Amino acid sequence: MNRIFSGMQPTRQLHLGNYLGALKNWVALQKDYECVFCVVDLHAITIDHTPDVLRENIREVTAAYIAAGIDPEKNILFNQSAVPGHAELNWILACHTPLGWLNRMTQFKEKAGKHRDNAVLGLYAYPVLMAADILLYKATHVPVGEDQKQHLELARDIAGAFNRYYGKEDFFPLPEPQIMGEATRIMSLRDGTKKMSKSDESEYSRINLTDDADTIALKFRKAKTDPEPLPETVEDLEKRPEANNLVTIYAALTDSTRQQVLAQHAGSQFSGFKSALVEVAVAKLAPISAEMNRLLADKGEIDRILKRGAERAGAIADQTVAEVKDIVGLLRV
Ligand code: TYM
């Protein structure tokens, strides 16, 4: 059986990278797969946070999923902390994860920065919790952006290590990453060599899903570019990080390829191309942000959707945790 699991952290607002690299693909995949979509709130407390803001962000990310087209009836949609199995399986998998594997994780090195001794244990152990998220549902496929690739390889390694240790080769499926489409890695609008990220201090580095038309226009107008007109080939485009990023965004927003975008816009100056980009971005994002606002006006309804999702997720999770306890030798009384 094929099952998808994926999630996003409710830290700050979702941005265009989250939408084009992941959420948009989830919307397409829900037709063909049984899907579990999670708002990974336990992951969000691995960095500084404000409790009241976190609570609102959890609702906001839930609203973003639904507004982008995720059907909360057909799929399971819930917040991670509402299903205790995530934390339980996390511990058991942590007891099967060599430190050497965690020491290789580049995201920890980036996030911990120079002050590694002050970084919290949760940030270091983060990829184990992520493996637990996926394996708790025995998910076979995980649609994510390119930046999550290393974490997914670790999840596969942990699944394999658990299966081998207990001689249960097929217990956890080895989850396949689904890194799809043109927009697997959207870059900052200020620096085409840096990933678009929620943690970038410059608001001008990213387009948020809730930005209004004027803000989107302003951010794209200020986006870094080079003085050349757009080239004719993808090969030439790839030598120019900022140009490549804007063309990639345009392609993903219009469900086309970079080659098709260049066929239409080669020779254009950035002023003209950016206007076209603003138009497609606003056309795509304005309905999502309007729907988010409509949904967020009724927080009770969002909480009910999450509660119902947590019950459905919990039924699968409880089953896996019981099986894992039996395998590990933890007495269920
Ligand atoms: P997070 O919250 O950083 O990002 C959510 C999703 O958005 C993708 N993404 C991007 N894609 C393209 N370009 C970008 N600039 C960009 N920035 C982010 C991410 O790849 C991701 O798919 N660890 C995960 C959350 C998580 C998870 C999981 C994901 C926790 N448990 C289990 C899958 C399965 C994270 O921090 O994503």
Tab-separated table of C-alpha atoms and ligand atoms in Angstrom:
chain	number	residue	atom	x	y	z
A	1	MET	CA	0.000	0.000	0.000
A	2	ASN	CA	1.219	3.495	-0.833
A	3	ARG	CA	0.856	6.212	1.746
A	4	ILE	CA	2.167	9.780	1.730
A	5	PHE	CA	3.310	11.679	4.798
A	6	SER	CA	4.567	15.241	4.746
A	7	GLY	CA	4.625	18.307	6.961
A	8	MET	CA	5.592	21.932	7.410
A	9	GLN	CA	6.800	23.793	10.445
A	10	PRO	CA	4.498	26.472	11.825
A	11	THR	CA	7.327	28.952	12.264
A	12	ARG	CA	6.457	32.352	10.793
A	13	GLN	CA	4.493	32.484	7.575
A	14	LEU	CA	4.672	30.057	4.719
A	15	HIS	CA	6.455	31.421	1.674
A	16	LEU	CA	6.557	30.810	-2.041
A	17	GLY	CA	9.297	28.172	-1.622
A	18	ASN	CA	7.075	26.140	0.708
A	19	TYR	CA	4.191	26.483	-1.721
A	20	LEU	CA	5.992	25.690	-4.985
A	21	GLY	CA	8.449	23.148	-3.537
A	22	ALA	CA	5.925	21.169	-1.504
A	23	LEU	CA	2.330	22.272	-0.948
A	24	LYS	CA	1.452	22.606	-4.629
A	25	ASN	CA	2.720	19.057	-5.217
A	26	TRP	CA	0.708	17.719	-2.277
A	27	VAL	CA	-2.441	19.138	-3.821
A	28	ALA	CA	-1.736	17.180	-7.009
A	29	LEU	CA	-0.715	13.981	-5.193
A	30	GLN	CA	-3.816	13.761	-2.984
A	31	LYS	CA	-5.742	12.440	-5.972
A	32	ASP	CA	-3.639	9.291	-6.267
A	33	TYR	CA	-2.467	8.543	-2.729
A	34	GLU	CA	-3.750	8.109	0.754
A	35	CYS	CA	-2.187	11.165	2.404
A	36	VAL	CA	-1.328	12.270	5.921
A	37	PHE	CA	-0.474	15.986	6.127
A	38	CYS	CA	0.871	17.307	9.383
A	39	VAL	CA	1.556	20.716	10.909
A	40	VAL	CA	4.782	19.798	12.686
A	41	ASP	CA	4.487	21.934	15.791
A	42	LEU	CA	6.922	19.854	17.882
A	43	HIS	CA	9.596	20.685	15.317
A	44	ALA	CA	8.783	24.384	15.615
A	45	ILE	CA	9.878	24.556	19.265
A	46	THR	CA	13.440	23.530	18.404
A	47	ILE	CA	14.086	27.234	17.770
A	48	ASP	CA	13.095	30.333	19.752
A	49	HIS	CA	9.366	30.886	19.729
A	50	THR	CA	6.567	32.801	21.424
A	51	PRO	CA	3.743	30.562	22.691
A	52	ASP	CA	0.830	32.759	21.563
A	53	VAL	CA	2.370	33.258	18.154
A	54	LEU	CA	3.029	29.540	17.763
A	55	ARG	CA	-0.612	28.730	18.533
A	56	GLU	CA	-1.758	31.139	15.825
A	57	ASN	CA	0.833	29.874	13.359
A	58	ILE	CA	-0.432	26.314	13.764
A	59	ARG	CA	-3.899	27.494	12.747
A	60	GLU	CA	-2.487	29.621	9.960
A	61	VAL	CA	-0.510	26.755	8.396
A	62	THR	CA	-3.608	24.557	8.651
A	63	ALA	CA	-5.597	27.254	6.857
A	64	ALA	CA	-2.864	27.518	4.213
A	65	TYR	CA	-3.015	23.785	3.489
A	66	ILE	CA	-6.774	23.908	3.028
A	67	ALA	CA	-6.751	27.188	1.105
A	68	ALA	CA	-4.139	25.792	-1.296
A	69	GLY	CA	-6.466	22.876	-2.046
A	70	ILE	CA	-5.813	20.099	0.482
A	71	ASP	CA	-9.114	18.385	1.242
A	72	PRO	CA	-9.310	17.699	5.008
A	73	GLU	CA	-12.002	15.069	4.502
A	74	LYS	CA	-10.198	12.969	1.926
A	75	ASN	CA	-6.793	13.349	3.630
A	76	ILE	CA	-5.739	13.278	7.240
A	77	LEU	CA	-4.764	16.791	8.370
A	78	PHE	CA	-3.619	17.358	11.955
A	79	ASN	CA	-1.013	18.924	14.211
A	80	GLN	CA	1.835	16.713	15.361
A	81	SER	CA	1.658	17.358	19.118
A	82	ALA	CA	-1.965	16.140	19.191
A	83	VAL	CA	-0.772	12.579	18.452
A	84	PRO	CA	1.516	11.330	21.264
A	85	GLY	CA	2.919	8.531	19.093
A	86	HIS	CA	5.310	11.003	17.405
A	87	ALA	CA	7.163	11.677	20.653
A	88	GLU	CA	7.049	8.026	21.708
A	89	LEU	CA	8.420	6.628	18.478
A	90	ASN	CA	10.985	9.437	18.446
A	91	TRP	CA	12.507	8.086	21.660
A	92	ILE	CA	12.580	4.502	20.479
A	93	LEU	CA	14.188	5.477	17.159
A	94	ALA	CA	16.666	7.724	18.989
A	95	CYS	CA	17.895	4.556	20.688
A	96	HIS	CA	18.703	3.142	17.244
A	97	THR	CA	20.383	6.194	15.695
A	98	PRO	CA	24.188	6.408	15.889
A	99	LEU	CA	25.495	9.889	16.751
A	100	GLY	CA	27.749	9.717	13.711
A	101	TRP	CA	24.694	9.849	11.454
A	102	LEU	CA	23.353	12.956	13.179
A	103	ASN	CA	26.767	14.621	13.072
A	104	ARG	CA	26.567	14.609	9.278
A	105	MET	CA	23.363	16.672	9.114
A	106	THR	CA	24.147	19.935	7.358
A	107	GLN	CA	20.952	21.677	8.461
A	108	PHE	CA	21.932	21.331	12.115
A	109	LYS	CA	25.341	22.793	11.373
A	110	GLU	CA	23.737	25.753	9.574
A	111	LYS	CA	21.102	26.391	12.230
A	112	ALA	CA	23.363	25.914	15.246
A	113	GLY	CA	25.961	28.228	13.693
A	114	LYS	CA	29.106	29.072	15.592
A	115	HIS	CA	27.615	28.601	19.049
A	116	ARG	CA	27.112	24.880	18.812
A	117	ASP	CA	27.387	24.265	22.554
A	118	ASN	CA	24.377	26.506	23.144
A	119	ALA	CA	22.212	24.721	20.573
A	120	VAL	CA	19.482	22.665	22.223
A	121	LEU	CA	19.297	18.881	22.127
A	122	GLY	CA	15.949	19.060	20.285
A	123	LEU	CA	17.535	20.861	17.340
A	124	TYR	CA	20.237	18.219	17.111
A	125	ALA	CA	17.754	15.348	17.426
A	126	TYR	CA	15.279	16.991	15.020
A	127	PRO	CA	15.892	14.548	12.134
A	128	VAL	CA	15.037	11.582	14.391
A	129	LEU	CA	11.657	13.121	15.171
A	130	MET	CA	11.185	13.658	11.454
A	131	ALA	CA	11.917	9.964	10.839
A	132	ALA	CA	9.390	9.098	13.556
A	133	ASP	CA	6.760	11.297	11.845
A	134	ILE	CA	7.111	9.349	8.634
A	135	LEU	CA	7.571	5.843	10.033
A	136	LEU	CA	4.684	6.181	12.500
A	137	TYR	CA	2.370	6.012	9.477
A	138	LYS	CA	4.571	3.528	7.577
A	139	ALA	CA	4.582	6.103	4.803
A	140	THR	CA	6.058	4.985	1.490
A	141	HIS	CA	6.374	8.424	-0.143
A	142	VAL	CA	7.362	11.824	1.191
A	143	PRO	CA	6.908	14.880	-1.056
A	144	VAL	CA	9.332	17.636	-0.001
A	145	GLY	CA	11.630	20.320	-1.374
A	146	GLU	CA	15.266	19.555	-2.086
A	147	ASP	CA	16.511	20.846	1.282
A	148	GLN	CA	14.907	17.882	3.070
A	149	LYS	CA	16.725	15.253	1.033
A	150	GLN	CA	19.420	14.537	3.601
A	151	HIS	CA	16.861	14.177	6.384
A	152	LEU	CA	14.921	11.700	4.291
A	153	GLU	CA	18.010	9.641	3.616
A	154	LEU	CA	18.515	9.505	7.369
A	155	ALA	CA	14.894	8.395	7.849
A	156	ARG	CA	15.540	5.545	5.411
A	157	ASP	CA	18.728	4.602	7.261
A	158	ILE	CA	16.945	4.608	10.619
A	159	ALA	CA	14.096	2.479	9.231
A	160	GLY	CA	16.620	0.009	7.842
A	161	ALA	CA	18.594	-0.076	11.096
A	162	PHE	CA	15.447	-0.792	13.122
A	163	ASN	CA	14.270	-3.513	10.740
A	164	ARG	CA	17.665	-5.226	10.747
A	165	TYR	CA	18.224	-4.991	14.501
A	166	TYR	CA	14.986	-6.838	15.215
A	167	GLY	CA	15.162	-9.106	12.172
A	168	LYS	CA	11.955	-7.634	10.722
A	169	GLU	CA	13.095	-6.712	7.230
A	170	ASP	CA	9.722	-5.435	6.013
A	171	PHE	CA	8.395	-3.753	9.137
A	172	PHE	CA	9.069	-0.126	8.257
A	173	PRO	CA	8.942	0.598	4.511
A	174	LEU	CA	11.939	2.653	3.364
A	175	PRO	CA	10.277	5.979	2.490
A	176	GLU	CA	10.894	7.405	-0.987
A	177	PRO	CA	11.457	11.152	-1.320
A	178	GLN	CA	9.287	12.816	-3.973
A	179	ILE	CA	11.226	15.907	-5.023
A	180	MET	CA	9.146	17.048	-7.953
A	181	GLY	CA	8.821	19.657	-10.658
A	182	GLU	CA	10.818	22.775	-11.514
A	183	ALA	CA	10.718	24.398	-8.094
A	184	THR	CA	12.550	21.955	-5.845
A	185	ARG	CA	14.735	24.757	-4.500
A	186	ILE	CA	13.470	28.336	-4.689
A	187	MET	CA	16.158	30.861	-3.849
A	188	SER	CA	16.132	34.142	-1.929
A	189	LEU	CA	15.043	37.180	-3.962
A	190	ARG	CA	18.045	39.052	-2.537
A	191	ASP	CA	20.682	36.414	-3.271
A	192	GLY	CA	20.238	33.729	-5.903
A	193	THR	CA	22.729	31.436	-4.192
A	194	LYS	CA	20.809	31.269	-0.878
A	195	LYS	CA	17.625	29.299	-0.267
A	196	MET	CA	14.380	31.232	0.246
A	197	SER	CA	13.816	30.703	3.939
A	198	LYS	CA	11.532	31.726	6.791
A	199	SER	CA	14.568	32.510	8.908
A	200	ASP	CA	16.122	35.099	6.541
A	201	GLU	CA	15.949	38.426	8.372
A	202	SER	CA	15.110	40.324	5.177
A	203	GLU	CA	11.375	40.333	4.357
A	204	TYR	CA	12.423	41.207	0.804
A	205	SER	CA	14.102	37.819	0.443
A	206	ARG	CA	10.773	35.983	0.222
A	207	ILE	CA	7.169	36.230	-0.933
A	208	ASN	CA	4.794	35.129	1.827
A	209	LEU	CA	1.586	33.326	0.937
A	210	THR	CA	-0.357	36.119	2.604
A	211	ASP	CA	1.405	39.059	0.910
A	212	ASP	CA	-1.023	41.373	-0.869
A	213	ALA	CA	-0.659	42.352	-4.515
A	214	ASP	CA	1.247	45.570	-3.759
A	215	THR	CA	3.730	43.778	-1.510
A	216	ILE	CA	4.285	41.039	-4.093
A	217	ALA	CA	4.891	43.688	-6.764
A	218	LEU	CA	7.289	45.617	-4.546
A	219	LYS	CA	9.286	42.522	-3.554
A	220	PHE	CA	9.662	41.317	-7.131
A	221	ARG	CA	10.554	44.826	-8.307
A	222	LYS	CA	13.316	44.963	-5.678
A	223	ALA	CA	14.473	41.389	-6.412
A	224	LYS	CA	18.136	41.207	-7.342
A	225	THR	CA	18.832	40.638	-11.053
A	226	ASP	CA	21.666	41.144	-13.507
A	227	PRO	CA	21.739	43.671	-16.370
A	228	GLU	CA	21.441	41.167	-19.257
A	229	PRO	CA	18.161	40.353	-21.035
A	230	LEU	CA	16.772	36.849	-20.560
A	231	PRO	CA	18.740	34.201	-22.494
A	232	GLU	CA	17.401	31.666	-24.977
A	233	THR	CA	18.611	28.453	-23.388
A	234	VAL	CA	18.346	26.851	-19.965
A	235	GLU	CA	22.084	26.238	-20.117
A	236	ASP	CA	22.790	29.985	-20.328
A	237	LEU	CA	20.141	30.684	-17.712
A	238	GLU	CA	21.791	28.362	-15.218
A	239	LYS	CA	24.929	30.510	-15.228
A	240	ARG	CA	22.853	33.370	-13.741
A	241	PRO	CA	21.425	32.399	-10.313
A	242	GLU	CA	18.979	35.291	-9.855
A	243	ALA	CA	17.624	35.106	-13.402
A	244	ASN	CA	17.335	31.336	-13.081
A	245	ASN	CA	15.374	31.701	-9.858
A	246	LEU	CA	12.832	34.159	-11.287
A	247	VAL	CA	12.307	32.036	-14.406
A	248	THR	CA	11.922	28.936	-12.218
A	249	ILE	CA	9.283	30.703	-10.121
A	250	TYR	CA	7.427	31.793	-13.248
A	251	ALA	CA	7.568	28.258	-14.663
A	252	ALA	CA	6.273	26.671	-11.456
A	253	LEU	CA	3.469	29.223	-11.084
A	254	THR	CA	2.279	28.598	-14.629
A	255	ASP	CA	2.818	24.805	-14.607
A	256	SER	CA	5.324	25.042	-17.426
A	257	THR	CA	9.041	24.392	-17.852
A	258	ARG	CA	11.858	26.932	-17.805
A	259	GLN	CA	12.423	26.195	-21.498
A	260	GLN	CA	8.833	27.140	-22.267
A	261	VAL	CA	9.153	30.355	-20.263
A	262	LEU	CA	12.338	31.251	-22.157
A	263	ALA	CA	10.667	30.484	-25.490
A	264	GLN	CA	8.158	33.189	-24.575
A	265	HIS	CA	10.407	35.718	-22.832
A	266	ALA	CA	13.965	35.354	-24.246
A	267	GLY	CA	15.382	38.799	-25.019
A	268	SER	CA	13.082	40.553	-22.513
A	269	GLN	CA	14.530	42.990	-20.027
A	270	PHE	CA	13.865	42.234	-16.366
A	271	SER	CA	11.540	45.208	-15.953
A	272	GLY	CA	9.055	43.645	-18.376
A	273	PHE	CA	9.571	40.090	-17.175
A	274	LYS	CA	9.076	41.094	-13.551
A	275	SER	CA	5.711	42.689	-14.400
A	276	ALA	CA	4.618	39.435	-16.030
A	277	LEU	CA	5.850	37.530	-12.987
A	278	VAL	CA	3.909	39.769	-10.595
A	279	GLU	CA	0.789	39.147	-12.616
A	280	VAL	CA	1.035	35.334	-12.462
A	281	ALA	CA	2.070	35.380	-8.797
A	282	VAL	CA	-0.856	37.570	-7.766
A	283	ALA	CA	-3.268	35.477	-9.839
A	284	LYS	CA	-2.103	32.344	-8.021
A	285	LEU	CA	-1.624	33.662	-4.482
A	286	ALA	CA	-4.488	36.149	-4.057
A	287	PRO	CA	-7.216	33.460	-3.981
A	288	ILE	CA	-5.157	31.396	-1.504
A	289	SER	CA	-4.647	34.279	0.867
A	290	ALA	CA	-8.323	35.332	0.586
A	291	GLU	CA	-9.410	31.791	1.428
A	292	MET	CA	-6.920	31.647	4.326
A	293	ASN	CA	-8.415	34.805	5.783
A	294	ARG	CA	-11.923	33.436	5.403
A	295	LEU	CA	-10.951	30.207	7.186
A	296	LEU	CA	-9.055	32.005	9.947
A	297	ALA	CA	-12.133	34.030	10.808
A	298	ASP	CA	-13.560	30.845	12.363
A	299	LYS	CA	-10.828	29.422	14.583
A	300	GLY	CA	-13.258	27.003	16.182
A	301	GLU	CA	-13.784	25.333	12.821
A	302	ILE	CA	-10.006	25.035	12.221
A	303	ASP	CA	-9.575	23.485	15.655
A	304	ARG	CA	-12.380	21.020	14.915
A	305	ILE	CA	-10.725	20.004	11.640
A	306	LEU	CA	-7.417	19.450	13.469
A	307	LYS	CA	-9.082	17.477	16.240
A	308	ARG	CA	-10.851	15.196	13.785
A	309	GLY	CA	-7.574	14.765	11.878
A	310	ALA	CA	-5.719	13.912	15.092
A	311	GLU	CA	-8.264	11.206	15.875
A	312	ARG	CA	-7.810	9.644	12.455
A	313	ALA	CA	-4.011	9.952	12.594
A	314	GLY	CA	-4.016	8.638	16.172
A	315	ALA	CA	-5.778	5.443	15.133
A	316	ILE	CA	-2.933	4.588	12.725
A	317	ALA	CA	-0.245	5.817	15.118
A	318	ASP	CA	-1.522	3.791	18.086
A	319	GLN	CA	-1.421	0.663	15.996
A	320	THR	CA	2.197	1.261	14.918
A	321	VAL	CA	3.323	2.149	18.446
A	322	ALA	CA	1.761	-1.074	19.790
A	323	GLU	CA	3.534	-3.129	17.117
A	324	VAL	CA	6.821	-1.354	17.792
A	325	LYS	CA	6.548	-1.949	21.535
A	326	ASP	CA	5.968	-5.657	20.923
A	327	ILE	CA	8.944	-5.841	18.580
A	328	VAL	CA	11.222	-3.932	20.966
A	329	GLY	CA	10.163	-5.961	24.008
A	330	LEU	CA	8.345	-3.235	25.928
A	331	LEU	CA	5.615	-4.896	27.957
A	332	ARG	CA	2.105	-3.669	27.123
A	333	VAL	CA	-0.001	-4.318	30.220
B	1	TYM	P1	9.919	23.282	6.356
B	1	TYM	O1	8.809	23.690	7.263
B	1	TYM	O2	11.211	24.022	6.432
B	1	TYM	O3	9.432	23.390	4.858
B	1	TYM	C1	8.216	22.809	4.412
B	1	TYM	C2	8.380	22.274	2.996
B	1	TYM	O4	8.764	23.325	2.115
B	1	TYM	C3	9.942	22.950	1.400
B	1	TYM	N1	10.762	24.146	1.182
B	1	TYM	C4	11.199	24.563	-0.012
B	1	TYM	N2	11.043	24.056	-1.250
B	1	TYM	C5	11.614	24.727	-2.282
B	1	TYM	N3	12.328	25.875	-2.117
B	1	TYM	C6	12.514	26.416	-0.893
B	1	TYM	N4	13.211	27.539	-0.736
B	1	TYM	C7	11.938	25.749	0.235
B	1	TYM	N5	11.921	25.999	1.576
B	1	TYM	C8	11.202	25.014	2.135
B	1	TYM	C9	10.644	21.962	2.304
B	1	TYM	O5	11.526	21.141	1.590
B	1	TYM	C10	9.475	21.191	2.891
B	1	TYM	O6	9.049	20.177	2.013
B	1	TYM	N6	11.784	19.163	8.438
B	1	TYM	C11	10.689	19.673	7.614
B	1	TYM	C12	9.321	19.421	8.207
B	1	TYM	C13	9.042	18.001	8.538
B	1	TYM	C14	8.755	16.967	7.620
B	1	TYM	C15	8.533	15.807	8.418
B	1	TYM	C16	8.659	16.924	6.241
B	1	TYM	C17	9.006	17.468	9.788
B	1	TYM	N7	8.686	16.142	9.713
B	1	TYM	C18	8.243	14.580	7.820
B	1	TYM	C19	8.359	15.685	5.652
B	1	TYM	C20	8.160	14.534	6.452
B	1	TYM	C21	10.879	21.173	7.480
B	1	TYM	O7	11.498	21.801	8.284
B	1	TYM	O8	10.170	21.716	6.469
